[in-house]
Short mmCIF file of C-alpha atoms in Angstrom, two decimals:
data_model
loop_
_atom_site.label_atom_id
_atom_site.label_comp_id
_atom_site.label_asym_id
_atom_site.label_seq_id
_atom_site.Cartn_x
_atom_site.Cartn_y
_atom_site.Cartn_z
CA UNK A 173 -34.08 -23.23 -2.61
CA UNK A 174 -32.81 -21.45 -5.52
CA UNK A 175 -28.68 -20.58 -5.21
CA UNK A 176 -29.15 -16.49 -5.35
CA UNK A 177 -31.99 -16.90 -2.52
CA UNK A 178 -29.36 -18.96 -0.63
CA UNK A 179 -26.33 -16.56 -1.31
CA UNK A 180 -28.31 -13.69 -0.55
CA UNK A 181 -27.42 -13.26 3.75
CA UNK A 182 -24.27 -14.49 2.72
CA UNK A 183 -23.78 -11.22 0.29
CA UNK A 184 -25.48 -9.21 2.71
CA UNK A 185 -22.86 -10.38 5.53
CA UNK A 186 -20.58 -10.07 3.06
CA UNK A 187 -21.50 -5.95 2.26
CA UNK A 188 -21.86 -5.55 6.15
CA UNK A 189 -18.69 -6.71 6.95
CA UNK A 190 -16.83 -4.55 3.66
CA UNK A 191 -18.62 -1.29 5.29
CA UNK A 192 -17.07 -1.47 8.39
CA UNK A 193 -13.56 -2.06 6.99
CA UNK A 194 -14.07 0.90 4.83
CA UNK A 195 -15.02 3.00 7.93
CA UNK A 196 -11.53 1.96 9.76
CA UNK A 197 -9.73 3.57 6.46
CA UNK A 198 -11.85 6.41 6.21
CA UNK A 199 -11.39 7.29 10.30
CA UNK A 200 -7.39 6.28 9.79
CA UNK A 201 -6.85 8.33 6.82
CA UNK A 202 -9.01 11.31 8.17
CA UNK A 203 -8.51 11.29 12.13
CA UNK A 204 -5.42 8.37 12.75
CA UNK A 205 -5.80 4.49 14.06
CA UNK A 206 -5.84 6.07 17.51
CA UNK A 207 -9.49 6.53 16.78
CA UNK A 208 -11.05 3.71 15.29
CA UNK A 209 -12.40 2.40 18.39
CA UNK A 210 -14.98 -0.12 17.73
CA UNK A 211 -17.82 2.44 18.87
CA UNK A 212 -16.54 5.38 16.29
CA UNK A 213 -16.11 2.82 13.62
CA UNK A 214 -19.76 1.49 14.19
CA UNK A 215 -20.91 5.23 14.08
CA UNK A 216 -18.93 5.39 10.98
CA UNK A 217 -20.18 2.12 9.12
CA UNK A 218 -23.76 2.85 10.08
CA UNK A 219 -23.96 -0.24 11.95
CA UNK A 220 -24.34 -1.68 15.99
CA UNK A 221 -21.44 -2.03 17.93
CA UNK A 222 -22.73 -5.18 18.11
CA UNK A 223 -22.85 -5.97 14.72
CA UNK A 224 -18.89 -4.86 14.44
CA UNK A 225 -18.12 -6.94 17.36
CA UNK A 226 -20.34 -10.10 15.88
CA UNK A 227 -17.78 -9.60 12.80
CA UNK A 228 -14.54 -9.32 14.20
CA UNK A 229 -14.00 -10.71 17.52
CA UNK A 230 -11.79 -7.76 18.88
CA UNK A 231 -10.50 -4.58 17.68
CA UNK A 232 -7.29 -6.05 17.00
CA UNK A 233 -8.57 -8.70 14.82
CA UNK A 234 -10.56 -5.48 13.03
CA UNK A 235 -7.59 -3.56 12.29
CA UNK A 236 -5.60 -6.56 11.10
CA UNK A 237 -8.55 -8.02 8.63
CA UNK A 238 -9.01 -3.52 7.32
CA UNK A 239 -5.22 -3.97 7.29
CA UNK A 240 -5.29 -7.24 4.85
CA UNK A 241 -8.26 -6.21 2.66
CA UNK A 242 -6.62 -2.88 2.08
CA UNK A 243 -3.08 -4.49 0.71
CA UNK A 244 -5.25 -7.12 -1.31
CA UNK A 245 -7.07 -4.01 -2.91
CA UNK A 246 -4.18 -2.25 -3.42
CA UNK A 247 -2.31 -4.86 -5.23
CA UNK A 248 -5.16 -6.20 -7.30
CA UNK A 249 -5.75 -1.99 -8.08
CA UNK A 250 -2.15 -2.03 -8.77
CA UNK A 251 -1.98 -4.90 -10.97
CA UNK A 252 -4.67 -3.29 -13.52
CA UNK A 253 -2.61 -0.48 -13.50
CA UNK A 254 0.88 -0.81 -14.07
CA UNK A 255 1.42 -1.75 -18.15
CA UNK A 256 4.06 -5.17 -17.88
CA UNK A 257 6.53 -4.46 -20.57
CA UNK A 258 9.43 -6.47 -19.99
CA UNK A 259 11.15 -4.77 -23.40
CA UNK A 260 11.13 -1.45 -21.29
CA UNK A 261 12.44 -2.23 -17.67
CA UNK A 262 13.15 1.27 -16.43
CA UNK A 263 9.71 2.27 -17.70
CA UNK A 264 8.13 -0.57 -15.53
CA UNK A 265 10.10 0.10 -12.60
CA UNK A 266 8.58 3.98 -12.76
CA UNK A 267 5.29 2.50 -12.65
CA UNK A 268 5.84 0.35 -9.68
CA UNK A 269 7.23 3.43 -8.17
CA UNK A 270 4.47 5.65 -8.97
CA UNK A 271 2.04 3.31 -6.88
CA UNK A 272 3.60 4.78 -3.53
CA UNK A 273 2.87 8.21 -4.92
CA UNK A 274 -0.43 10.29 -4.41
CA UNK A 275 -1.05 10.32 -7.92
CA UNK A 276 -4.79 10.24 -7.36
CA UNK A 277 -7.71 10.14 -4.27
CA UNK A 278 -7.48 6.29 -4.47
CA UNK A 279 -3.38 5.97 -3.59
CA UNK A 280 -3.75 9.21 -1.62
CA UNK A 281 -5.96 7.74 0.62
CA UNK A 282 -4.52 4.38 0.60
CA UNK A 283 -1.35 6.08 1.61
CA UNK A 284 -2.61 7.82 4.47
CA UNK A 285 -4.13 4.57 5.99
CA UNK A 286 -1.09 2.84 5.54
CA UNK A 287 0.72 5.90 7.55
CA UNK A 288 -1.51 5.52 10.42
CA UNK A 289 -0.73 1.83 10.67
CA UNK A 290 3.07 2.50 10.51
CA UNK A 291 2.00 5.24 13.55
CA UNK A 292 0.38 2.46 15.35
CA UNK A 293 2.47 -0.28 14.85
CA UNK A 294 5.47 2.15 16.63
CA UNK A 295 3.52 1.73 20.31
CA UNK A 296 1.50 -1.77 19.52
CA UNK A 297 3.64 -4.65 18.77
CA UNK A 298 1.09 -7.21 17.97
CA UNK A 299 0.01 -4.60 14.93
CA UNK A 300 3.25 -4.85 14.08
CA UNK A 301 4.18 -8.34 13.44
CA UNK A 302 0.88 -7.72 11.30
CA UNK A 303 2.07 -4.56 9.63
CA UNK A 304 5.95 -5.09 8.97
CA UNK A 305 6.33 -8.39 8.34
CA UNK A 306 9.59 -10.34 8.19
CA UNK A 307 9.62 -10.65 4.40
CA UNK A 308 9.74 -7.48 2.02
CA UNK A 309 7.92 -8.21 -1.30
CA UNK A 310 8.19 -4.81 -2.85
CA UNK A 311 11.83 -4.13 -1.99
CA UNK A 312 12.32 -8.53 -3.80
CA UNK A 313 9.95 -7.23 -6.55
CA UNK A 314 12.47 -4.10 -7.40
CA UNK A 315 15.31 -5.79 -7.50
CA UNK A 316 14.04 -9.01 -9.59
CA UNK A 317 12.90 -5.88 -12.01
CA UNK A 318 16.63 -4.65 -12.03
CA UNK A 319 17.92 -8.28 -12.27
CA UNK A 320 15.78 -8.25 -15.61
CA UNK A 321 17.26 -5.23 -17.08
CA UNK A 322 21.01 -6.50 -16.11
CA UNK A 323 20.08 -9.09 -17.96
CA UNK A 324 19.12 -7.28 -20.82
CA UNK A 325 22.76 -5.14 -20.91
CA UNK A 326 20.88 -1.66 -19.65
CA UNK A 327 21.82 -1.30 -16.08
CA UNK A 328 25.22 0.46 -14.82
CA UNK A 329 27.84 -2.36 -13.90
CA UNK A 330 28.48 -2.96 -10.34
CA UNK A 331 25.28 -1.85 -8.68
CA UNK A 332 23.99 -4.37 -5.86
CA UNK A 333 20.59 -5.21 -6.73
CA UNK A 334 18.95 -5.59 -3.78
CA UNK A 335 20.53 -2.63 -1.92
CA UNK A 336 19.31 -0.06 -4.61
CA UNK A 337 15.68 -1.88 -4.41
CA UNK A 338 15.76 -0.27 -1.01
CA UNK A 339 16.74 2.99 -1.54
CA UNK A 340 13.89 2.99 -3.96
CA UNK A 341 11.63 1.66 -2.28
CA UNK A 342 12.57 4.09 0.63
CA UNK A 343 12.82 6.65 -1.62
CA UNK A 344 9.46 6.51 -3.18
CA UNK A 345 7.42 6.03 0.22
CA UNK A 346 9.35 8.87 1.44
CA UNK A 347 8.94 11.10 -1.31
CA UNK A 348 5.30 9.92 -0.99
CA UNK A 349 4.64 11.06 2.76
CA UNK A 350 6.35 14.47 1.82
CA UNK A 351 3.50 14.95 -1.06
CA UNK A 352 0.79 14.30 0.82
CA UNK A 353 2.63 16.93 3.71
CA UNK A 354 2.80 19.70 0.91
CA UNK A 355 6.34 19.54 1.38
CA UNK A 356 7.37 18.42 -2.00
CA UNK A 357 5.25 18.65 -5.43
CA UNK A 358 4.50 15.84 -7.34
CA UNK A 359 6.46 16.91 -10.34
CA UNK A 360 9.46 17.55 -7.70
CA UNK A 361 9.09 13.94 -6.33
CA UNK A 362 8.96 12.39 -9.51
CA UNK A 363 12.08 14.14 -11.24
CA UNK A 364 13.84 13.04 -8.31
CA UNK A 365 13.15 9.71 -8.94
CA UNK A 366 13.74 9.68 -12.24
CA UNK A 367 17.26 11.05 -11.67
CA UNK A 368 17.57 7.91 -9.51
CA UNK A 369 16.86 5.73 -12.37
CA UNK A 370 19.04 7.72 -14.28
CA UNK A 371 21.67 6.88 -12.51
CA UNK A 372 21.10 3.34 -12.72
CA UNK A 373 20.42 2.68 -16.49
CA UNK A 374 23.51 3.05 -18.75
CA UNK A 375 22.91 6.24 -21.35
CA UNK A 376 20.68 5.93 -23.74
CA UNK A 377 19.01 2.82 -22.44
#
C-alpha cells in the first residue's frame, strides 16, 4: 500500500484530535476551564462525545494534553519570533518580555487560556502539578539573558540575577493580565517595562 494511503487515518486522527484541543482554548479563553466539559467541548470541536472520550481517556488527561500542545505552540511561535542578537542583550530581553504581552489575537488568546488554567489549577491540584511545575524555565531563561549582558560589562553592578528574572517575569505577566482587563494600555505596560530595564543596564548601554 502506498505510504500517503497508509498515513492518511493516521492524519485524519491526527486533525481530529488537534480540533478538539483547539475547542478547550477557544471555550477557556471565551467562557473559563470551568466549562470545557467533555460534552461542550465535543459541541465545540464538531465531534461525538465519544469521539473526545476515544481520544483522551478523561477530561483531565484532555486539559493536560490542550495544556501541553498550547506551551509547545507557544514556544515554537515564540521562537520564530523573537530576533537572537546576543550583541544587543537588553533588546532581546524586551522581546522575550513582549511574548507575555497581548501584542496581537494569537498571544491575546494564548494568554487568556493560560489564565483560565492558573484559575483552575487554584481549586484542582492534579491540574496543578501539570500547570506550575517545580522548575521555572522562563524566570532561568531571564536571568541566563542578564548573566550574558554582565558578561558583556552592560548591566548595573550588584543586581542578583535570578531575583530580578522574577520581578520580570512577574512583571510582564502582570502587566499582561491588566491589558487584556483594559486596565493598563499597551504603550503604558511597555514603558513600564522598559523603565525596568532601564534600571538594570548601565547608561548608555
Amino acid at each position: 500500500m502506498p505510504s500517503g494511503e497508509a498515513g492518511a487515518p493516521g492524519a485524519a486522527a491526527a486533525a481530529k484530535r488537534r480540533r478538539i484541543i483547539e475547542a478547550v482554548w477557544r471555550i477557556a479563553a471565551e467562557r473559563g476551564l470551568h466549562a470545557a466539559s467533555i460534552r461542550e467541548v465535543a459541541a465545540e470541536a464538531g465531534v461525538s462525545v465519544r469521539a473526545v472520550q476515544y481520544h483522551f481517556a478523561d477530561k483531565h488527561r484532555l486539559l493536560v494534553d490542550a495544556l501541553r500542545q498550547l506551551h509547545e505552540e507557544n514556544e515554537r511561535i515564540a521562537r520564530a519570533r523573537i530576533r537572537f542578537d546576543p550583541a544587543d542583550p537588553r533588546a532581546l530581553l524586551r522581546d522575550v518580555l513582549d511574548e507575555f504581552l497581548p501584542l496581537d489575537a494569537q498571544r491575546a488568546a494564548a494568554l487568556r487560556v493560560f489564565a483560565a488554567y492558573y484559575a483552575r489549577s487554584l481549586t484542582d491540584p492534579a491540574l496543578a502539578r501539570v500547570f506550575l511545575p517545580g522548575e521555572h524555565p522562563l524566570e532561568e531563561l531571564v536571568a541566563s539573558l542578564l548573566g550574558m549582558a554582565r558578561d558583556d560589562g552592560r548591566l548595573a553592578p550588584g543586581l542578583d540575577l535570578r531575583l530580578e528574572a522574577d520581578l520580570l517575569v512577574a512583571a510582564a505577566v502582570g502587566l499582561g493580565g491588566d491589558v487584556l482587563h483594559g486596565r493598563r494600555s499597551l504603550a503604558q505596560v511597555r514603558r513600564a517595562l522598559a523603565y525596568r530595564l532601564g534600571t538594570l543596564f548601565k547608561e548608555g548601554a
